[in-house]
Amino acid sequence: MDVSYILDQLNDAQRDAVTADSPGTLVLAGAGSGKTRVLVHRIAWKIQVEGLSPYSIMAVTFTNKAAREMRTRIEELLNNNVQGGMWVGTFHGLAHRLLKAHASEAGLPDNFQILDSDDQLRMMKRIHRELGLDDARWPPRQSCYFVNGHKDEGRRSAHIDDPGGDLYLQTMLRVYRRYEEICQQQGVIDFAELLLRALELWRDNPAVLSHYQQRFKHILVDEFQDTNAVQYAWLRILAGRGMPITAVGDDDQSIYGWRGARIENIQQFSKDFADTRIIRLEQNYRSTGTILSAANAVIQHNSQRLGKELWTSGEDGDPIALFAGFNEHDEARFVTDRIEELLKEDYRRADIGILYRSNAQSRVLEEALIRAGLPYRIYGGQRFYDRLEIKNALAYMRLIALRDDDTAVERVINTPTRGIGNATVETLRHYARDHQLSLWKAAVALVQSGGLAARAGNALRGFLSLVEDLAEKTAEMPLDEQVDYVLSHSGILDFHAREKGEKGQARVENLQELVSAARSFQPEDPEEDILRAFLDQAALDAGDQQADPHEDSVQLMTLHSAKGLEFPIVFMVGVEENLFPHKMSMDDPARLEEERRLAYVGITRAEQKLFLSYAESRRLHGQESFNSLSRFVREIPNELISEVRINNTVSRPTSFANGNLAAQAAAANGMALGQRVLHSIFGAGVVLSFEGQGPSARVQVNFEDEGSKWLVLQYANLQLL
DNA sequence: GAGCTACGTTTTTTT
DNA sequence: AACGTAGCTC
């Protein structure tokens, strides 16, 4: 068979990585070095050349998007559907699949449900109330961090040492225990639990483990630097007896340490998996030589690296542009001005990415883009399935599937309002706690025993029969009709329609969108209960975060969400000390290195042109701060950078450290930045910037009607207002 | 049950 | 600054 198509068009290192037959293979894939390509071609190689059955291959990713992309590209390359039976999915997705197949061995009910982060937080709030913890002193969110943090490290409450007299640990431990108890009682599991249970399933059931050890002949793991302790242990236990494993990752792009990812895993790999071969992909096909030199220079300042240097056979390209704005508005205006120029040069809006460290920075940029009439799209933000109205609707669906789901009961027992007030719910909670029952069972018991006032009892009975009725009437319906029926008969649709303003309208539209989602939903396994599959998907899949890719628009996102993407033009904004690196990360060397990796990720997103900008003064969270240029920019060699001046001429930077020079110069000339002034011809405006002194002193004024202009102070005759 | 006010929060995000 | 939430009142 001719398999040259698998190796054609690959460079030597890529070819090595695709064909390596070592038991352990660690591919250190630099940014833009063709990582996904190598993974996909390696799978094709295993199937077509080594003769592995797709059934015996497992490929793990972190996001559903990455999993989908891998599937599609395998399909394209192999030109048919030979991937049937292959396990391709996220860690969470595969763990879920495993637990469904072995629910009883894993100690779960057959119809267990997934608790997403929002559900988890609500559950935690209930536990705090039950344990009499004051939310002000004990924030429920912190308890979630505590529980998740320990689960990510593989520790259950029973594994945590006696905290002795430490009140904080004592309390957290009580919360953790109770949380575990309640989840078990209700048959719900959170995201971290999904992974931990899957690990324990294999650890404690040798027969189950051995089944999968015999089945799989090769494991491939994407973004290995993002694995946490439990994911790593899960892979180790499966591959334990010499199953070949390929890990692909980049230690320089590890940016999720704060949520449990352990960069050490990639360093540990060659020690834990026998005869590991390390292959480096260093040739970059994305960026210009200048951009790569900058990226290499920055990342070199990190210790603890496996070592890698990106190179390209392409052009050096343009220097990196650096702009110092007077404040964040000035910075935003620079960005939109530049975008308008670029659009005249044949770039499309979608070619442009604006990257920032924190979400709060987007607002000013958005305002500037709107003012300039530039369509934009923000990545990330709230998931479709996290919206209030959608969660309400899904809560009814969840109750149809599993009545014991307390989170769902709490959410909709009085939504829409049906006269079940707080007092009734509180009685219910007590009864449930005292009798170790779910809220649903407690409600049934209370209604039957008549232990409630007549009005409350009737209202509660109404809720119970509503849910029973929904379940009964929709049992035989196709999924979308079922959703539609639930929306209208639960009263949720009317409830949200009655909300005033555009909010209600938007919510109704989202609910209608939920019906369409149900209509086009295709379960992976047609045998499975479709409602359950739909609910699982809602919990595990973020849905399409980037709505409508058809409209040509500028792309805004955090540096974190930019990982894996690329743009011909990149603006990295807010490159200031305290913001980037973020001040929360500055005193810990390890976290500072993670910030630097984030800078590396940002720089390497750019294909042709990279713009860096910062604001000498920035208002954030209502606080004005004056920050100097980010150390990461100072780590880029000067000759790669050209400083952009406000009048759009370009020159070499004189000094980087002059954070507030303009303000000082202005003050020396009796002006202040931000000062309102009047010009005899141009009218009123605000002083934006200042430079020079004596007869050459120039001032930049943003006039209300004329826009911003540089004027020689001596001749401008400005009147202070 | 709606509307008001006071208060807390605000790094990064997936599953 | 801006937004969400909790708790209060009518």
XYZ file of C-alpha atoms (C1' of nucleotides) in Angstrom:
746
model
C 0.000 0.000 0.000
C 1.225 3.473 -0.801
C 1.515 5.336 2.458
C 3.752 8.121 1.230
C 0.890 10.568 1.724
C 1.397 10.174 5.451
C 5.027 11.300 5.324
C 5.091 13.635 2.341
C 5.251 17.271 3.276
C 6.630 16.590 6.714
C 10.027 17.853 7.831
C 12.594 15.480 9.296
C 11.667 16.030 12.905
C 7.969 15.667 12.188
C 8.634 12.486 10.270
C 10.640 11.161 13.181
C 7.803 11.925 15.526
C 5.252 10.266 13.276
C 7.186 7.050 12.766
C 8.985 6.629 16.105
C 8.471 3.125 17.470
C 9.903 3.685 20.918
C 7.634 2.592 23.803
C 7.509 6.126 25.124
C 7.603 9.081 22.784
C 7.725 12.644 24.018
C 7.252 15.225 21.319
C 8.258 18.696 22.446
C 6.347 20.723 19.956
C 7.099 24.421 19.855
C 4.414 26.898 18.978
C 3.444 26.707 15.320
C 5.578 23.637 14.666
C 2.793 21.421 13.348
C 1.839 19.638 16.534
C -1.679 18.580 15.611
C -0.430 17.499 12.240
C 2.088 15.186 13.857
C -0.556 13.685 16.131
C -2.949 13.068 13.290
C -0.298 11.653 10.978
C 1.046 9.459 13.740
C -2.381 7.946 14.238
C -2.648 7.355 10.491
C 0.802 5.739 10.570
C -0.165 3.437 13.420
C -3.250 2.303 11.546
C -2.062 2.127 7.946
C 1.533 1.038 8.411
C 1.762 -0.689 11.750
C -1.651 -2.222 11.264
C -3.204 -1.200 14.551
C -6.932 -1.291 14.678
C -8.544 2.102 15.304
C -10.329 0.288 18.104
C -7.046 -0.053 19.967
C -6.087 3.619 19.870
C -6.881 6.214 22.493
C -6.240 9.896 21.888
C -6.793 12.386 24.705
C -7.117 16.144 24.534
C -8.149 18.876 26.942
C -10.907 20.594 25.065
C -13.784 19.343 23.029
C -12.696 21.650 20.268
C -9.284 19.997 20.058
C -10.922 16.557 20.097
C -13.276 17.526 17.276
C -10.443 18.967 15.245
C -8.417 15.812 15.648
C -11.339 13.653 14.536
C -11.982 15.771 11.478
C -8.366 15.806 10.444
C -7.959 12.062 10.839
C -11.030 11.620 8.727
C -9.640 13.951 6.075
C -6.267 12.271 6.001
C -7.573 8.732 5.883
C -10.327 9.789 3.570
C -12.934 7.587 5.162
C -14.294 6.552 8.437
C -11.705 4.033 9.602
C -11.598 5.741 12.961
C -14.694 3.884 14.108
C -14.156 2.560 17.622
C -11.241 4.854 18.276
C -11.383 6.606 21.624
C -10.843 10.267 20.867
C -11.964 12.749 23.452
C -11.187 14.935 26.408
C -9.925 13.533 29.679
C -13.296 14.321 31.187
C -15.229 12.928 28.256
C -13.356 9.630 28.276
C -13.552 9.341 32.050
C -17.279 9.878 31.815
C -17.585 7.215 29.173
C -15.645 4.830 31.360
C -17.766 5.514 34.414
C -20.990 5.015 32.502
C -19.759 1.661 31.318
C -18.744 0.607 34.821
C -21.016 2.636 37.059
C -21.532 -0.030 39.690
C -17.826 -0.924 39.935
C -17.172 2.780 40.378
C -19.729 2.946 43.151
C -22.159 5.125 41.226
C -25.827 4.728 40.355
C -26.493 3.968 36.688
C -28.105 7.326 36.122
C -25.495 9.506 37.827
C -25.402 13.103 36.676
C -22.618 15.637 36.211
C -22.393 18.672 38.450
C -20.918 21.678 36.663
C -19.037 24.444 38.462
C -22.112 26.524 39.030
C -24.049 23.567 40.445
C -21.091 22.775 42.610
C -21.020 26.264 44.056
C -24.740 26.102 44.838
C -24.281 22.778 46.509
C -21.459 24.254 48.554
C -23.649 27.159 49.633
C -26.257 24.697 50.878
C -23.647 22.776 52.814
C -22.356 25.935 54.418
C -25.867 26.813 55.488
C -26.374 23.331 56.844
C -23.130 23.430 58.813
C -23.974 26.873 60.082
C -20.969 28.529 58.437
C -21.086 32.237 57.927
C -20.586 32.909 54.229
C -18.698 36.100 54.985
C -16.080 34.304 57.007
C -16.167 31.120 54.931
C -16.739 31.924 51.293
C -18.343 28.921 49.555
C -16.144 29.566 46.558
C -13.103 28.981 48.678
C -14.497 25.643 49.771
C -14.900 24.726 46.118
C -11.244 25.602 45.500
C -10.270 23.540 48.498
C -12.236 20.489 47.413
C -11.248 20.734 43.759
C -7.631 21.402 44.611
C -7.427 18.255 46.678
C -9.324 16.151 44.196
C -7.016 17.358 41.424
C -4.147 16.016 43.493
C -5.988 12.757 44.085
C -6.790 13.350 47.750
C -10.164 12.501 49.232
C -11.205 13.851 52.600
C -10.074 10.608 54.201
C -6.539 11.149 52.903
C -6.106 14.488 54.557
C -4.168 14.422 57.805
C -5.823 15.412 61.024
C -5.529 19.180 61.006
C -5.094 19.360 64.760
C -5.992 22.778 66.064
C -6.038 24.516 62.680
C -9.542 25.950 62.492
C -9.355 26.660 58.779
C -8.344 23.128 57.867
C -10.768 21.645 60.361
C -13.640 23.527 58.804
C -12.626 22.835 55.233
C -12.320 19.173 56.076
C -15.807 19.096 57.568
C -17.120 20.735 54.434
C -15.235 18.316 52.188
C -16.600 15.279 54.063
C -20.152 16.515 53.953
C -19.800 17.432 50.296
C -18.608 13.943 49.429
C -21.454 12.436 51.415
C -24.140 14.496 49.726
C -22.804 13.970 46.216
C -22.731 10.238 46.828
C -26.235 10.281 48.227
C -27.583 12.139 45.225
C -25.610 10.343 42.581
C -23.957 13.464 41.198
C -20.280 13.999 40.444
C -18.305 17.138 39.722
C -15.605 17.576 37.084
C -12.675 16.703 39.327
C -14.587 13.694 40.630
C -15.030 12.410 37.094
C -11.268 12.074 36.745
C -10.630 10.822 40.257
C -13.332 8.131 40.042
C -12.009 6.976 36.706
C -8.576 6.607 38.273
C -9.955 4.740 41.294
C -12.018 2.531 39.051
C -8.894 1.230 37.392
C -6.862 1.194 40.560
C -9.424 -0.828 42.530
C -10.783 -3.106 39.810
C -7.956 -5.096 38.249
C -10.369 -6.895 35.952
C -11.678 -3.663 34.489
C -8.180 -2.265 34.139
C -6.898 -5.356 32.467
C -9.712 -5.207 29.935
C -8.590 -1.749 28.822
C -4.916 -2.679 28.989
C -5.598 -5.444 26.546
C -7.758 -3.330 24.364
C -5.512 -0.311 23.873
C -2.271 -0.663 21.968
C -1.365 2.986 21.812
C -2.201 6.112 23.782
C -1.668 9.637 22.483
C -1.944 12.691 24.701
C -2.160 16.248 23.489
C -1.080 19.331 25.512
C 0.725 17.123 27.961
C 2.045 20.108 29.914
C -1.516 20.772 31.068
C -2.117 17.410 32.754
C -2.778 17.423 36.476
C -1.736 14.799 38.997
C -4.840 12.648 38.567
C -4.724 12.694 34.784
C -1.079 11.712 34.873
C -1.754 8.886 37.317
C -4.636 7.715 35.151
C -2.372 7.477 32.101
C 0.324 5.762 34.104
C -1.936 3.124 35.502
C -3.292 2.327 32.053
C 0.080 2.266 30.319
C 1.661 0.627 33.355
C 2.714 -2.581 31.707
C 4.500 -1.209 28.702
C 1.677 0.110 26.604
C 3.224 2.538 24.095
C 2.343 6.138 24.782
C 2.965 9.336 22.870
C 2.853 12.621 24.708
C 2.850 15.862 22.795
C 3.323 19.144 24.539
C 5.353 22.253 25.119
C 6.677 23.074 28.556
C 7.048 26.667 27.427
C 3.309 26.916 26.908
C 2.231 25.641 30.292
C -0.088 28.375 31.521
C -2.607 26.513 33.634
C -0.611 25.820 36.757
C -3.154 27.764 38.791
C -5.782 25.197 38.067
C -3.791 22.125 38.896
C -1.732 21.536 35.740
C 1.713 20.235 36.611
C 4.460 21.266 34.264
C 6.648 18.709 36.072
C 4.640 15.946 34.431
C 6.312 16.629 31.128
C 9.716 16.494 32.831
C 8.733 13.360 34.723
C 7.493 11.562 31.617
C 10.793 10.144 30.441
C 11.483 8.814 33.927
C 8.144 7.081 34.349
C 7.695 5.619 30.903
C 10.385 3.223 29.828
C 12.745 4.023 26.970
C 11.293 7.347 26.122
C 12.475 9.013 23.010
C 12.357 12.809 23.005
C 11.780 14.546 19.707
C 11.843 18.308 19.368
C 9.830 20.164 16.782
C 11.541 23.518 16.505
C 10.889 24.618 12.973
C 8.092 27.136 13.043
C 5.750 27.658 10.117
C 3.776 30.484 11.557
C 5.753 33.574 12.437
C 8.427 35.850 11.017
C 12.047 35.553 12.150
C 11.729 38.733 14.180
C 8.723 37.484 16.118
C 10.435 34.175 16.839
C 13.621 35.910 17.996
C 11.549 37.961 20.391
C 9.758 34.869 21.693
C 13.026 32.972 22.135
C 14.618 35.915 23.910
C 11.774 36.228 26.376
C 11.405 32.564 27.235
C 15.151 32.217 27.729
C 14.751 34.030 31.025
C 12.961 31.046 32.505
C 14.939 28.408 34.389
C 13.393 24.908 34.530
C 13.075 24.428 30.774
C 13.528 21.314 28.732
C 15.049 23.617 26.143
C 13.954 24.415 22.654
C 14.598 27.198 20.196
C 12.186 28.097 17.449
C 13.481 28.929 13.998
C 12.042 29.635 10.591
C 13.298 29.461 7.046
C 11.156 32.482 6.261
C 11.729 36.217 6.283
C 12.602 38.361 9.267
C 9.616 40.566 8.560
C 8.712 43.847 10.227
C 10.074 44.973 13.557
C 7.791 44.653 16.532
C 5.946 47.882 17.196
C 5.780 49.256 20.702
C 3.400 52.016 21.681
C 3.238 53.903 24.950
C -0.190 55.328 25.504
C -0.914 58.067 27.956
C -3.773 56.056 29.397
C -5.892 53.052 28.469
C -8.121 55.115 26.185
C -5.124 56.422 24.332
C -3.906 52.860 24.013
C -7.253 51.705 22.666
C -7.284 54.529 20.156
C -3.842 53.503 18.956
C -5.161 49.990 18.393
C -8.202 51.100 16.406
C -6.167 53.631 14.389
C -3.717 50.927 13.439
C -6.478 48.503 12.597
C -8.028 51.027 10.242
C -4.676 51.445 8.483
C -4.212 47.687 8.226
C -7.659 47.233 6.760
C -6.640 49.603 3.966
C -3.715 47.293 3.259
C -5.828 44.296 2.363
C -5.992 42.691 5.770
C -9.355 41.460 6.890
C -10.742 42.186 10.309
C -10.642 38.501 11.163
C -6.874 38.552 10.586
C -6.473 40.690 13.666
C -6.335 39.449 17.231
C -6.258 41.700 20.282
C -4.888 39.886 23.320
C -5.000 41.051 26.912
C -4.103 39.654 30.296
C -7.415 40.077 32.055
C -11.008 40.345 30.949
C -11.520 43.711 32.602
C -9.321 45.237 29.906
C -11.749 44.429 27.134
C -14.292 47.129 27.930
C -12.206 50.117 26.882
C -11.107 48.315 23.741
C -14.694 47.475 22.897
C -15.753 51.072 23.310
C -12.997 52.214 20.983
C -13.913 49.569 18.413
C -17.562 50.563 18.538
C -16.644 54.217 18.141
C -14.512 53.321 15.138
C -17.347 51.230 13.703
C -15.241 48.073 13.691
C -17.125 44.812 14.194
C -15.471 42.632 16.803
C -16.047 39.366 18.594
C -15.039 38.394 22.083
C -13.947 34.834 22.781
C -14.777 33.165 26.026
C -17.287 34.577 28.402
C -20.330 32.756 29.589
C -21.106 29.394 28.105
C -24.462 28.961 26.476
C -25.355 26.175 28.873
C -24.408 28.338 31.868
C -27.032 30.956 31.244
C -29.641 31.285 33.940
C -32.628 30.498 31.737
C -30.920 27.516 30.163
C -29.936 26.152 33.558
C -33.527 26.556 34.690
C -34.854 24.670 31.707
C -32.230 21.972 32.059
C -33.059 21.604 35.753
C -36.537 20.395 34.767
C -34.977 18.050 32.234
C -32.613 16.788 34.882
C -35.465 16.083 37.251
C -37.134 14.052 34.554
C -33.953 11.993 34.349
C -33.113 11.894 38.061
C -35.543 13.094 40.769
C -32.918 12.959 43.507
C -30.907 15.791 41.981
C -31.176 18.343 44.812
C -29.410 21.047 42.867
C -32.099 20.887 40.222
C -34.892 20.838 42.821
C -33.484 23.863 44.616
C -33.190 25.714 41.359
C -36.749 25.345 40.102
C -38.884 24.382 43.074
C -40.212 27.923 43.050
C -39.255 29.029 39.542
C -41.629 30.138 38.176
C -43.036 31.169 41.525
C -45.709 28.808 42.731
C -46.061 29.736 46.381
C -43.312 27.566 47.780
C -41.552 30.102 49.930
C -38.347 29.985 51.823
C -39.999 28.666 54.969
C -41.383 25.637 53.152
C -38.078 24.912 51.458
C -36.310 25.222 54.784
C -38.691 22.683 56.358
C -37.992 20.440 53.416
C -34.226 20.746 53.828
C -34.442 19.892 57.507
C -36.632 16.903 56.873
C -34.289 15.692 54.136
C -31.256 16.090 56.374
C -32.849 14.417 59.386
C -34.031 11.437 57.379
C -31.028 11.220 55.029
C -33.214 11.710 51.996
C -32.953 13.686 48.822
C -35.129 16.793 48.677
C -37.441 15.083 46.246
C -38.022 12.076 48.489
C -38.411 14.371 51.469
C -41.047 16.344 49.586
C -42.953 13.188 48.698
C -42.870 12.050 52.308
C -43.935 15.413 53.674
C -46.821 15.737 51.262
C -48.049 12.247 52.101
C -47.741 12.638 55.856
C -49.430 16.019 55.719
C -46.642 17.533 57.756
C -47.107 20.932 56.164
C -49.619 23.720 56.316
C -52.383 23.230 53.789
C -51.319 25.978 51.434
C -47.651 25.027 51.411
C -48.540 21.348 51.129
C -50.711 21.990 48.102
C -48.085 24.106 46.443
C -45.490 21.423 47.005
C -47.813 18.722 45.744
C -48.324 20.880 42.670
C -44.583 20.934 42.018
C -44.218 17.175 42.469
C -47.072 16.349 40.153
C -45.853 18.907 37.615
C -42.513 17.125 37.321
C -44.143 13.673 37.280
C -46.502 14.918 34.615
C -43.699 16.356 32.490
C -41.838 13.070 32.735
C -44.873 11.015 31.831
C -46.140 13.158 28.956
C -42.750 13.539 27.307
C -41.547 9.981 27.764
C -42.138 8.985 24.163
C -41.335 12.291 22.490
C -38.326 13.072 20.334
C -35.845 15.190 22.246
C -36.680 18.568 20.749
C -40.411 18.153 21.331
C -39.624 17.074 24.830
C -37.638 20.248 25.462
C -40.345 22.332 23.853
C -43.023 20.689 25.985
C -41.049 21.196 29.161
C -40.407 24.853 28.344
C -44.041 25.690 27.891
C -45.630 23.396 30.494
C -43.173 24.119 33.279
C -43.955 27.793 32.866
C -40.276 28.607 32.446
C -40.785 30.144 29.023
C -43.554 32.465 30.229
C -41.612 33.262 33.337
C -38.640 34.546 31.371
C -40.802 36.165 28.723
C -42.352 38.284 31.460
C -38.977 39.649 32.497
C -38.837 43.196 31.385
C -36.545 44.854 28.940
C -34.410 43.219 26.316
C -33.315 40.713 28.909
C -36.568 38.761 28.711
C -36.466 38.813 24.932
C -32.890 37.528 24.885
C -33.753 34.773 27.342
C -36.696 33.592 25.296
C -34.454 33.495 22.256
C -31.914 31.432 24.154
C -34.610 29.014 25.237
C -35.719 28.662 21.640
C -32.105 28.069 20.770
C -32.120 25.246 23.289
C -34.927 23.579 21.340
C -32.873 23.859 18.146
C -29.874 22.451 19.955
C -32.034 19.498 20.989
C -33.273 19.084 17.431
C -29.812 18.837 15.939
C -28.353 16.816 18.791
C -26.718 13.580 17.698
C -25.741 11.240 20.511
C -22.436 9.467 20.060
C -24.035 6.225 21.037
C -27.518 5.812 19.493
C -28.365 3.088 22.013
C -28.108 5.466 24.901
C -30.940 7.340 26.550
C -31.001 10.499 24.484
C -32.112 12.842 27.255
C -29.259 11.756 29.439
C -26.779 12.082 26.588
C -28.068 15.580 25.934
C -27.701 16.603 29.580
C -24.207 15.144 29.743
C -23.238 17.067 26.681
C -24.616 20.259 28.191
C -22.375 19.774 31.203
C -19.262 18.632 29.390
C -19.285 20.687 26.219
C -18.802 24.418 26.339
C -20.728 24.750 23.096
C -19.489 27.033 20.375
C -17.737 29.877 22.119
C -17.099 31.842 18.993
C -20.518 32.500 17.624
C -20.929 33.180 13.945
C -17.460 32.901 12.431
C -18.981 34.102 9.167
C -18.948 37.764 9.957
C -15.556 39.289 9.398
C -14.627 40.783 12.759
C -11.685 41.661 14.962
C -10.980 38.977 17.562
C -10.664 39.920 21.226
C -9.599 37.492 23.920
C -7.428 36.878 26.945
C -3.947 35.516 26.420
C -5.130 32.256 27.934
C -7.897 31.728 25.440
C -5.540 32.622 22.599
C -3.489 29.486 23.121
C -3.721 27.296 20.072
C -4.851 30.133 17.800
C -2.917 32.287 15.356
C -3.455 35.619 13.624
C -1.594 37.465 10.876
C -1.755 40.563 13.076
C -1.570 40.516 16.855
C -1.988 43.371 19.292
C -0.765 42.482 22.758
C -2.102 45.270 24.931
C -1.469 46.283 28.512
C 2.147 45.086 28.608
C 2.771 46.733 31.963
C 4.255 45.630 35.216
C 1.494 44.721 37.705
C -0.895 43.878 34.925
C 1.348 41.634 32.889
C 3.044 40.118 34.797
C 0.020 40.358 37.002
C 0.742 41.683 40.466
C -0.739 38.553 42.051
C 2.044 36.546 40.427
C 5.021 38.786 40.908
C 6.399 37.646 44.245
C 6.436 33.932 43.460
C 9.204 32.953 41.008
C 7.284 29.923 39.752
C 4.208 31.972 38.990
C 6.287 34.683 37.422
C 7.703 32.097 35.068
C 4.175 31.069 34.197
C 3.418 34.707 33.338
C 6.466 34.701 31.120
C 5.200 31.604 29.355
C 1.976 33.475 28.838
C 3.967 36.248 27.168
C 5.617 33.598 25.024
C 2.230 32.220 24.049
C 1.041 35.723 23.168
C 4.046 36.611 21.020
C 3.952 33.336 19.137
C 0.299 33.856 18.132
C 1.462 36.463 15.599
C 2.223 35.444 12.038
C 3.319 38.694 10.394
C 3.000 41.749 12.595
C 3.111 42.128 16.334
C 2.079 45.302 18.142
C 2.752 45.784 21.834
C 1.188 48.596 23.765
C 0.903 49.836 27.297
C -0.611 52.725 29.173
C 1.436 54.957 31.411
C -1.605 55.487 33.538
C -4.464 53.071 33.785
C -7.744 53.080 35.623
C -8.741 49.602 36.651
C -11.444 48.713 39.159
C -11.865 52.395 39.837
C -8.221 52.779 40.824
C -5.726 54.819 38.894
C -2.293 53.266 38.686
C 0.973 54.187 37.037
C 2.866 51.229 35.742
C 6.102 50.907 33.895
C 6.697 48.857 30.788
C 6.508 45.108 31.328
C 9.756 43.336 32.026
C 8.821 40.887 29.292
C 9.086 43.636 26.695
C 12.404 44.722 28.167
C 13.612 41.156 27.652
C 13.155 41.553 23.895
C 16.333 42.861 22.251
C 16.013 46.539 21.357
C 16.888 46.026 17.722
C 13.742 43.966 17.192
C 11.501 46.771 18.386
C 10.545 50.099 16.951
C 8.738 52.506 19.145
C 5.651 54.052 17.636
C 5.130 57.679 18.434
C 1.765 59.253 18.675
C 2.294 61.253 15.472
C 2.820 57.977 13.687
C 6.476 58.421 12.951
C 8.757 55.601 13.931
C 11.982 55.787 15.837
C 14.273 53.742 18.010
C 13.338 53.691 21.639
C 15.518 56.004 23.653
C 14.751 54.533 27.005
C 12.209 52.105 28.247
C 12.212 53.183 31.818
C 10.695 56.627 31.359
C 7.237 55.600 32.462
C 5.853 58.993 33.176
C 8.005 61.299 31.158
C 5.168 62.981 29.333
C 3.442 63.869 32.571
C 6.633 65.358 33.994
C 7.334 67.381 30.867
C 3.802 68.681 30.891
C 4.036 69.694 34.522
C 7.305 71.562 33.851
C 5.432 73.643 31.286
C 2.486 74.438 33.475
C 0.264 71.814 31.874
C -1.176 68.595 33.192
C -2.114 65.545 31.206
C -5.873 65.384 31.133
C -6.115 69.168 31.364
C -8.975 70.686 29.347
C -7.863 73.439 27.018
C -9.361 75.784 24.428
C -7.818 76.520 21.020
C -8.946 79.495 18.992
C -9.615 77.432 15.839
C -9.955 73.798 16.949
C -12.136 74.467 19.970
C -12.104 72.562 23.246
C -9.996 69.483 23.901
C -8.029 67.467 26.426
C -4.246 67.261 26.774
C -3.171 63.725 25.988
C 0.577 63.881 25.877
C 3.528 66.169 25.971
C 7.149 66.157 24.871
C 10.188 68.395 24.803
C 10.647 71.725 26.501
C 11.370 75.366 25.778
C 10.564 76.481 22.220
C 10.364 72.886 20.952
C 7.835 71.764 23.520
C 4.901 70.074 21.826
C 1.576 69.106 23.233
C -0.940 66.558 21.976
C -4.523 67.616 22.363
C -7.575 65.541 21.642
C -10.104 68.039 20.331
C -13.757 67.261 20.672
C -14.492 68.034 17.056
C -11.147 67.698 15.310
C -9.652 64.593 16.902
C -6.134 64.499 18.279
C -3.390 66.830 17.069
C 0.194 67.649 17.998
C 0.755 71.387 18.456
C 3.871 73.389 19.202
C 3.095 74.880 22.576
C 4.693 78.214 21.771
C 2.308 78.941 18.900
C -0.793 77.106 20.003
C -1.974 79.782 22.408
C -3.957 77.329 24.435
C -6.271 78.633 27.054
C -6.632 76.490 30.169
C -10.220 75.610 31.024
C -43.023 38.980 44.395
C -40.880 43.029 42.979
C -37.933 46.576 43.791
C -34.550 48.661 46.373
C -30.051 49.130 48.681
C -25.862 47.669 50.526
C -22.127 44.884 49.910
C -18.517 42.162 47.926
C -15.719 41.115 44.168
C -12.650 41.796 40.261
C -6.151 36.872 36.958
C -6.066 33.635 33.960
C -10.635 28.879 32.238
C -12.115 23.720 30.917
C -14.296 20.224 31.939
C -16.300 51.414 37.891
C -19.344 47.900 37.298
C -21.610 44.076 38.096
C -23.888 40.427 40.616
C -26.023 38.874 44.798
C -28.198 38.855 49.351
C -31.299 40.604 52.220
C -34.614 43.750 53.259
C -39.071 46.244 52.815
C -43.609 47.123 51.038
